Short mmCIF file of C-alpha atoms (C1' of nucleotides) in Angstrom, two decimals:
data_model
loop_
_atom_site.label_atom_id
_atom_site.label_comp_id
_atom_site.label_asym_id
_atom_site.label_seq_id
_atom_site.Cartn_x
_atom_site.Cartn_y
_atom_site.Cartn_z
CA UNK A 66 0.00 0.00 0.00
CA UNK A 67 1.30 3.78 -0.87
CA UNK A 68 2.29 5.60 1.88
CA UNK A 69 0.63 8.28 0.61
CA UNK A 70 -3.11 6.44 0.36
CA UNK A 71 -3.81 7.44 4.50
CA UNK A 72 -6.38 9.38 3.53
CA UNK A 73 -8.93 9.05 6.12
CA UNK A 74 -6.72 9.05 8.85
CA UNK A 75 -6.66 12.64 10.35
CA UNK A 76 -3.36 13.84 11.38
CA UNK A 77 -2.87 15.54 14.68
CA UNK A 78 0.52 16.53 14.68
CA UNK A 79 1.73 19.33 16.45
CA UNK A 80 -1.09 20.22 18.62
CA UNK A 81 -1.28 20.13 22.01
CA UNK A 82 -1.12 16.77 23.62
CA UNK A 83 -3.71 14.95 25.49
CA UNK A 84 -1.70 15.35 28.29
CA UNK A 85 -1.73 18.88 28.09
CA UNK A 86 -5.53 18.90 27.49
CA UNK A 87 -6.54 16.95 30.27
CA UNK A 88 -4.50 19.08 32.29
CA UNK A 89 -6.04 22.09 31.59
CA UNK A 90 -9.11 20.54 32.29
CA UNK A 91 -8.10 19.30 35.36
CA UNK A 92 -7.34 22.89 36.83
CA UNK A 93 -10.18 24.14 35.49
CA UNK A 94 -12.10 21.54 37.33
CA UNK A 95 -10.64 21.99 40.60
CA UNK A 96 -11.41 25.62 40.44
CA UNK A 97 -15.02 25.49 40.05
CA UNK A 98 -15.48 22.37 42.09
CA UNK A 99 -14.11 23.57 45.24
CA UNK A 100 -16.18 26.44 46.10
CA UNK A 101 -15.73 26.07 49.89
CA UNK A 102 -12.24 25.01 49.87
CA UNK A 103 -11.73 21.47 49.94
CA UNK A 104 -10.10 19.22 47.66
CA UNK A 105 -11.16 17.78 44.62
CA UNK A 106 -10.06 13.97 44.24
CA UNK A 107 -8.11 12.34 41.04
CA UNK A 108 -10.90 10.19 41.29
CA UNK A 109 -13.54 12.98 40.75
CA UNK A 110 -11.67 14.89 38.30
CA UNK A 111 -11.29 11.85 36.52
CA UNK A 112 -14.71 10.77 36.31
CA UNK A 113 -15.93 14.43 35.76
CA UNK A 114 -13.77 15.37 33.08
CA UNK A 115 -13.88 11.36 31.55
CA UNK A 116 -10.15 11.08 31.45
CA UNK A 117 -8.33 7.53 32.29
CA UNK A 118 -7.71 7.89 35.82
CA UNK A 119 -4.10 6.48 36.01
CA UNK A 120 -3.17 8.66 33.33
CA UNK A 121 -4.69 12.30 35.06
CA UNK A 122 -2.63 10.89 38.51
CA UNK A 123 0.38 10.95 36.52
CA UNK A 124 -0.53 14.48 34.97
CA UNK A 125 -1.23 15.84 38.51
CA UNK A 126 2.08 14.31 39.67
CA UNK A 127 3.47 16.92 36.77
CA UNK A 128 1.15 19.72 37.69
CA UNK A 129 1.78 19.44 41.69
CA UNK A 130 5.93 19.63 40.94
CA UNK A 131 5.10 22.47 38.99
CA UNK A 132 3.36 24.25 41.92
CA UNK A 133 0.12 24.45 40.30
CA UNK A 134 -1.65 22.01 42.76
CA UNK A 135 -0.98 21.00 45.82
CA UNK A 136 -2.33 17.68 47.43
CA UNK A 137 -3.89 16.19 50.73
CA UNK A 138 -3.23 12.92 50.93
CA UNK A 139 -5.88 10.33 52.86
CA UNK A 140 -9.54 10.62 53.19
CA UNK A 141 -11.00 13.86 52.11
CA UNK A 142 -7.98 14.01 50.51
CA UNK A 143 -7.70 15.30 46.44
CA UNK A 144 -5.53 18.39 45.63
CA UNK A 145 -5.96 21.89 45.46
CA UNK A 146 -4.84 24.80 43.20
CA UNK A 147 -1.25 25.92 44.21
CA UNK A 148 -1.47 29.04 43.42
CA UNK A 149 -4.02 31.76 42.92
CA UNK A 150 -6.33 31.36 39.62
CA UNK A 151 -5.11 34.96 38.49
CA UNK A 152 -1.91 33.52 38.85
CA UNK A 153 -1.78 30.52 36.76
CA UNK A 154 -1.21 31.76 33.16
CA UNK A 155 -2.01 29.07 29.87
CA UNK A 156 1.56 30.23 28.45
CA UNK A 157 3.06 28.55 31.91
CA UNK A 158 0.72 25.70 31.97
CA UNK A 159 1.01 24.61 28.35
CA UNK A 160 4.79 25.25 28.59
CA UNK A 161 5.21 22.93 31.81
CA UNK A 162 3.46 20.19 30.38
CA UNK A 163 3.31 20.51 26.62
CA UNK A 164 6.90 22.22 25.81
CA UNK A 165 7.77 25.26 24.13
CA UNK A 166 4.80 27.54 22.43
CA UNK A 167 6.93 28.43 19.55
CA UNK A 168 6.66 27.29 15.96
CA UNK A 169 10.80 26.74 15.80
CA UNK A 170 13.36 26.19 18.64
CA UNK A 171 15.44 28.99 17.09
CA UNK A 172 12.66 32.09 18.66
CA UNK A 173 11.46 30.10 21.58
CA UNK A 174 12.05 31.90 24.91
CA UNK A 175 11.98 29.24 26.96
CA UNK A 176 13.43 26.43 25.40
CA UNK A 177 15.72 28.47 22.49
CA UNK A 178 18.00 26.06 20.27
CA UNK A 179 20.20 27.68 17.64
CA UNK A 180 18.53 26.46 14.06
CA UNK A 181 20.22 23.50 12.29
CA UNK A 182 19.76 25.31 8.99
CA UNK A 183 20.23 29.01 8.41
CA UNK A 184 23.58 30.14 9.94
CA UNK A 185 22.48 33.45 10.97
CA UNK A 186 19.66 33.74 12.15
CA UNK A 187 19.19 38.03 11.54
CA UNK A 188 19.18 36.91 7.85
CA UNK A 189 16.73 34.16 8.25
CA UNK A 190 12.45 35.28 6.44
CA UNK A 191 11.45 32.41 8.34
CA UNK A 192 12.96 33.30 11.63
CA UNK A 193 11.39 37.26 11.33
CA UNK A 194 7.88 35.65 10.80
CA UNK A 195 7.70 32.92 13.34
CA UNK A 196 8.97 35.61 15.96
CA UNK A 197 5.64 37.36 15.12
CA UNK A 198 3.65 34.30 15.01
CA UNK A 199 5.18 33.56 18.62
CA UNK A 200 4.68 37.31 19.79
CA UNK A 201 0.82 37.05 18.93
CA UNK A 202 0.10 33.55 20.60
CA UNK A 203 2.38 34.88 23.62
CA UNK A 204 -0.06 37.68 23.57
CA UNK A 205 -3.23 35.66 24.47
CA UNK A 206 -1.29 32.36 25.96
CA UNK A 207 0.25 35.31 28.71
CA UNK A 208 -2.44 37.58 29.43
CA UNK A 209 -4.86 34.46 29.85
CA UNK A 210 -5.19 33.26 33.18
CA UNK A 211 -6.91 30.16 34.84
CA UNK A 212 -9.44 32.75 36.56
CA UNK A 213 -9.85 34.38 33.18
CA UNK A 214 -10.73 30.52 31.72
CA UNK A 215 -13.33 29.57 34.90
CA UNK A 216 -15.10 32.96 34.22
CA UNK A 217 -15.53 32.12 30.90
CA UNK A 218 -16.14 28.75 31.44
CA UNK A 219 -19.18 29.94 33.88
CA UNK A 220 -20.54 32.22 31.75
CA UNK A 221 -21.23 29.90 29.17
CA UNK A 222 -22.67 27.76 31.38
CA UNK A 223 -25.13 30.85 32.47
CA UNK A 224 -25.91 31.06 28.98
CA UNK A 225 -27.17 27.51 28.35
CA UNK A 226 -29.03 27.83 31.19
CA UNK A 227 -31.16 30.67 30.49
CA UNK B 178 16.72 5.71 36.08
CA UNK B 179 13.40 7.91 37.06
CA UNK B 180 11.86 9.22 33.79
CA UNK B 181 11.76 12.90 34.72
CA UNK B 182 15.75 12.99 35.17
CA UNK B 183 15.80 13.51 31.46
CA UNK B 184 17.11 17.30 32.30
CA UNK B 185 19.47 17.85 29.73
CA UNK B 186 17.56 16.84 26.80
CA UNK B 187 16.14 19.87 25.04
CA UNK B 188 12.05 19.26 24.30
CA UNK B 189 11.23 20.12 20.75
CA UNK B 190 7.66 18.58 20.85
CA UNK B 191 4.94 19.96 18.87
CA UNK B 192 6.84 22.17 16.86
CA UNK B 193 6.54 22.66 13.05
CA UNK B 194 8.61 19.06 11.87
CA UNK B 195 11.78 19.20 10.28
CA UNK B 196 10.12 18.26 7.27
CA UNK B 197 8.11 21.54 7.01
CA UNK B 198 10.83 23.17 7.77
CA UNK B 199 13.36 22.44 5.30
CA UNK B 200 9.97 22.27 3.17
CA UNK B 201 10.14 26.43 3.48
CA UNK B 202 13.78 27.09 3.29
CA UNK B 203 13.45 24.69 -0.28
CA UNK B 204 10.52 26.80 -1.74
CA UNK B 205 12.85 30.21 -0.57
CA UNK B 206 16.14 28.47 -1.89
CA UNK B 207 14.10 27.71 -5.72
CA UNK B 208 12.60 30.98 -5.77
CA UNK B 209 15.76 33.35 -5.32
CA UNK B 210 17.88 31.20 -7.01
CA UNK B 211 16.02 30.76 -10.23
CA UNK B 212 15.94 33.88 -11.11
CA UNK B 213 16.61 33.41 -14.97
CA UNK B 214 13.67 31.26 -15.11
CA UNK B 215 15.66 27.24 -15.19
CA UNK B 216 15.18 25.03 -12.75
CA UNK B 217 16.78 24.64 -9.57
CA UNK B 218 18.26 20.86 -8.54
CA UNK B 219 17.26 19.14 -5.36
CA UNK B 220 20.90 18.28 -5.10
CA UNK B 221 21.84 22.38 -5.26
CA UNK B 222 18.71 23.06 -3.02
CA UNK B 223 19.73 19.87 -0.17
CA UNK B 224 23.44 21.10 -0.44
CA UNK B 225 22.73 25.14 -0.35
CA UNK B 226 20.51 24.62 2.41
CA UNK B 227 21.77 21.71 4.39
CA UNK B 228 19.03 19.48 4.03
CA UNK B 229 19.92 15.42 3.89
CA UNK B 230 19.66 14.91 -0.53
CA UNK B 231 17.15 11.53 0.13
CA UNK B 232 15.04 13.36 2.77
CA UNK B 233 14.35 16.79 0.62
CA UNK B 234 13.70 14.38 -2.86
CA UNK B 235 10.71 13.37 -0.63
CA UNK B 236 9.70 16.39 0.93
CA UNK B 237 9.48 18.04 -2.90
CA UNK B 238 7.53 15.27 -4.04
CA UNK B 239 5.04 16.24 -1.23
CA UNK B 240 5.57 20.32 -2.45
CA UNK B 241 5.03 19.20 -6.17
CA UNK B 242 2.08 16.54 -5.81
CA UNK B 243 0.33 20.15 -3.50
CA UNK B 244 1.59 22.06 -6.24
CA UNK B 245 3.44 24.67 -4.87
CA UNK B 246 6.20 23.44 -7.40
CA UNK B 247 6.84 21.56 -10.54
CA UNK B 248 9.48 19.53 -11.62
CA UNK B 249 11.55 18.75 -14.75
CA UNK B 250 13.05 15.83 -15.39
CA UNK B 251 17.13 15.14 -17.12
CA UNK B 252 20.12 17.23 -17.37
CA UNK B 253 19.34 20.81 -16.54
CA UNK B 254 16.34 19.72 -14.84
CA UNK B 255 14.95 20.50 -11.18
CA UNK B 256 12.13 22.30 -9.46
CA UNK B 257 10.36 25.47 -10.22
CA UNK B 258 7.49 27.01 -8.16
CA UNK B 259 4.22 25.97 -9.19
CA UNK B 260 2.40 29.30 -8.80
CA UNK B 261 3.38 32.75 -8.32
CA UNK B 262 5.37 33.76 -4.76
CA UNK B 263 2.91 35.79 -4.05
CA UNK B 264 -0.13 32.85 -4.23
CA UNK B 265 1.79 30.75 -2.03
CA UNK B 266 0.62 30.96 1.36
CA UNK B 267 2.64 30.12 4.39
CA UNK B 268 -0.55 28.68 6.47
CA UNK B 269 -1.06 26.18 3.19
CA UNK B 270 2.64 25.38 3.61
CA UNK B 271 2.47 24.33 6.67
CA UNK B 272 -1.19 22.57 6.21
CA UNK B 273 -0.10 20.47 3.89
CA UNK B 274 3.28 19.03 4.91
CA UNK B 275 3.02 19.73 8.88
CA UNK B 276 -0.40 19.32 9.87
CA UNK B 277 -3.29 21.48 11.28
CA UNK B 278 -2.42 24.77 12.33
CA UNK B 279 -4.96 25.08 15.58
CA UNK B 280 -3.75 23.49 18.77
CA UNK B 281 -6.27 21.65 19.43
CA UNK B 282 -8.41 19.84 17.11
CA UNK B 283 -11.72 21.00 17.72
CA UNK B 284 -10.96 24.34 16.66
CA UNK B 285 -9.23 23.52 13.36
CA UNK B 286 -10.41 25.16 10.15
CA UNK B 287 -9.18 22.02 7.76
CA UNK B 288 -8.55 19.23 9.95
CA UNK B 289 -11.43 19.44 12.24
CA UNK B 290 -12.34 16.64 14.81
CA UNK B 291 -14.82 16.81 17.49
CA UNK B 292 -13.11 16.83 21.14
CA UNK B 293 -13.37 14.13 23.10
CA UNK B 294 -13.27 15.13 26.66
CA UNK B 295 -15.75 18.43 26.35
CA UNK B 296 -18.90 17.51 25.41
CA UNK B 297 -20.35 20.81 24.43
CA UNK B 298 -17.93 23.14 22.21
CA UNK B 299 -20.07 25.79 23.07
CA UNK B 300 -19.83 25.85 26.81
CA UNK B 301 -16.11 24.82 26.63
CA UNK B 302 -13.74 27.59 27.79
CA UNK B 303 -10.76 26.29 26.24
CA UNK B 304 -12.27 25.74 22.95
CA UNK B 305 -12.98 29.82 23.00
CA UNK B 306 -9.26 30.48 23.69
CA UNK B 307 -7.89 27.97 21.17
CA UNK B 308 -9.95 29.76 18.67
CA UNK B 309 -8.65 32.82 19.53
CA UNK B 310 -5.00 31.81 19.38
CA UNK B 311 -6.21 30.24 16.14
CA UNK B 312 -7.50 33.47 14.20
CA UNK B 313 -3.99 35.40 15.85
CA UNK B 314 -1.54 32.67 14.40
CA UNK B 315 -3.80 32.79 10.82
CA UNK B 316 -3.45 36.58 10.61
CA UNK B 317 -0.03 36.32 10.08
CA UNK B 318 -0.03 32.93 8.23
CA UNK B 319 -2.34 33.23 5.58
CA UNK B 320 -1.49 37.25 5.15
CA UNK B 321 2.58 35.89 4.91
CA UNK B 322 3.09 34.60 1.36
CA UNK B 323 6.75 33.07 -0.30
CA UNK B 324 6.73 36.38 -2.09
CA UNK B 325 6.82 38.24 1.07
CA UNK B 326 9.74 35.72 2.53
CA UNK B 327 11.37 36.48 -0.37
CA UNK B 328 11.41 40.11 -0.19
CA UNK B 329 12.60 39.74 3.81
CA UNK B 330 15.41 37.59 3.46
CA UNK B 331 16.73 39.89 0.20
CA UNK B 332 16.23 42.70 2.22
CA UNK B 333 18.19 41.38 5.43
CA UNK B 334 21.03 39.92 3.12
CA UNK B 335 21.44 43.56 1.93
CA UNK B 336 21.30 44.71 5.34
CA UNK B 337 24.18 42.45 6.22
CA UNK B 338 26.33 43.36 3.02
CA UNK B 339 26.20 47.07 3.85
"C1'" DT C 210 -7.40 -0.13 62.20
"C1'" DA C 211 -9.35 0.07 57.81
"C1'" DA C 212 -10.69 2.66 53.99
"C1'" DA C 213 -9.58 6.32 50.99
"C1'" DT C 214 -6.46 8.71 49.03
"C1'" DT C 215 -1.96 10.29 47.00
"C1'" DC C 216 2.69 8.68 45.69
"C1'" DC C 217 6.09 6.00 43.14
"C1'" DT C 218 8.26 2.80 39.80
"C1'" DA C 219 8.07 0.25 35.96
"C1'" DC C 220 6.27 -1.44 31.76
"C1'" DT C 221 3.81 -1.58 27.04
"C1'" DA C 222 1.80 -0.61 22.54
"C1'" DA C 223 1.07 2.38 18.94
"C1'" DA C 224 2.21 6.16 16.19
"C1'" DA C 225 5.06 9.71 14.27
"C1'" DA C 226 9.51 11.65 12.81
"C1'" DA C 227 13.62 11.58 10.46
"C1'" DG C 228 15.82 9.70 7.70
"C1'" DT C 229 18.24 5.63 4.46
"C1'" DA C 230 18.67 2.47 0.46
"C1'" DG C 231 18.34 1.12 -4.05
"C1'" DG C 232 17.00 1.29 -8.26
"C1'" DA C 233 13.50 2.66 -12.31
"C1'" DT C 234 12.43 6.28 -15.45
"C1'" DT C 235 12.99 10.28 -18.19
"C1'" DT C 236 15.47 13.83 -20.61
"C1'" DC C 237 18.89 16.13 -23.02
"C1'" DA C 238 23.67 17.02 -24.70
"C1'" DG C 239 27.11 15.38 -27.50
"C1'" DC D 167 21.96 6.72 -29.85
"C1'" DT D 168 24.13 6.53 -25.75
"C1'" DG D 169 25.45 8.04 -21.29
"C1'" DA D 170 25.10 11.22 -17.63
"C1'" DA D 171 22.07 13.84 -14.84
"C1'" DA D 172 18.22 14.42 -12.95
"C1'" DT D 173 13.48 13.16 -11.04
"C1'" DC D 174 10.47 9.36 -9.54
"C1'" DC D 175 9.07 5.41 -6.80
"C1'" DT D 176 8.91 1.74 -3.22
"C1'" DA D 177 10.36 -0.08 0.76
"C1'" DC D 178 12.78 -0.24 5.04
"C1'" DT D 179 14.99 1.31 9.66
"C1'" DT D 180 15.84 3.70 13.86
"C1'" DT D 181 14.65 6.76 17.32
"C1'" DT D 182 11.47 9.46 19.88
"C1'" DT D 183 7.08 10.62 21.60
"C1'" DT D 184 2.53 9.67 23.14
"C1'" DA D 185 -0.87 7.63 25.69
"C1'" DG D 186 -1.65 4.96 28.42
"C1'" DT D 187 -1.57 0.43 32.06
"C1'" DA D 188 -0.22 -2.21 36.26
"C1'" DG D 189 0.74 -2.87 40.83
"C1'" DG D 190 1.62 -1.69 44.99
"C1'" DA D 191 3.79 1.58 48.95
"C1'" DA D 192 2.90 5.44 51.98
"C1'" DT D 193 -0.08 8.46 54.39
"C1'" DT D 194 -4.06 10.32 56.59
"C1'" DT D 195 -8.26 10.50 58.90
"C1'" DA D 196 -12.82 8.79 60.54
#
DNA sequence: TAAATTCCTACTAAAAAAGTAGGATTTCAG
DNA sequence: CTGAAATCCTACTTTTTTAGTAGGAATTTA
């Protein structure tokens, strides 16, 4: 068979990984299940979100070294947001567990690696434009926090409701 | 060995792929050096760039069977771009050898997928900041064409000769 | 003290990425 | 008309990443 015949197989290269999903979802669902403080089981999250729940312990295990949750062991026990929601920017979550936001290595900030190809990088079109293209996700990714995402997240909820 | 002691290797996940990115630097490297109108060599193009010869032959056939250039076979033969600079779009570059542009596949234009953890786009908070990150990154990709590359790096090489 | 919970280590299967290898085919110059 | 230069085509390999799974140790609290 060609190599080339995949044709109903849809590619997902490149995006975020489910890792990085579920982890989003998993703050977001400690946030607005906690209302009076306590925490919010794997267990919960995992069943309320409908992700494997092996697989979110391992991402909260990531997310807790990270300082973005903390945890209470034993009964009653679950984790909590480490930080405040305002605090917890997409750029830093998605760069924790996904890597680096940037198109190339060569203009990330975080996780910069000189470019294989073009020697100089100040005479490099490609270089100019995925600086920009980094510069305008920065520009939402940084200014968008995890309180930003719950208020959202409620309002649309509000919405359906009506 | 614990698996997060891998501290010294550099993370280049979900970044645009080698592939597209010696896919780029090919269509720049045909369209400044064929300036007289003849063909440019994958063998000149995998040498002036320093892309592996095997690796690019492929990546062209990809550019031609999209397109974005044609090919002529024997001595004096090569590659030629397939439209004008100025109709080739980086987004559609990038579509077609690297994937969907959107980080997440529920807000993709061309490859969409439903996602599978939120049940209802609409109430989804994530899925309203992905496409938000999604129109920011298009702006610049589907506004950027290979005639616009072209004109950058000419301009920066001049820059540098001064 | 027992149940509920996080914590920790190790393993696996599937897919994608980055090439490599070898030769068939076509074209043109001499 | 022949040989060199180029594209074209098929298949394979190696490495890395992803997305889990499995099993139990440690801790906390009712």
């Amino acid at each position: 068979m060609h190599y080339n015949s995949n044709f109903f197989f849809t590619i997902f290269a490149r995006m975020l990984t489910m890792r990085t999903r579920y982890a989003l979802r998993a703050l977001i669902h400690i946030s607005i299940e906690s209302k009076d403080g306590g925490p919010v089981s794997a267990s919960a999250i995992a069943e309320g979100q409908g992700i494997s729940f092996k697989f979110l312990e391992a991402i909260l295990h990531d997310l807790k070294e990270a300082g973005f949750v903390v945890s209470k062991k034993g009964i009653g026990g679950g984790y909590l947001l480490g930080k405040m929601p305002d605090a917890i920017r997409l750029a830093d979550v998605i760069r924790t567990i996904n890597g680096p936001i940037a198109l190339v290595p060569c203009v990330s900030l975080n996780f910069y690696e000189p470019c294989s190809i073009c020697p100089d990088e100040s005479k490099c079109a490609l270089h100019h434009i995925m600086t920009e293209v980094r510069d305008a996700t920065l520009a939402i990714l940084e200014t968008t926090s995890l309180s930003d995402l719950i208020h959202r997240e409620k309002k649309l909820l509000k919405r359906k409701i009506k």
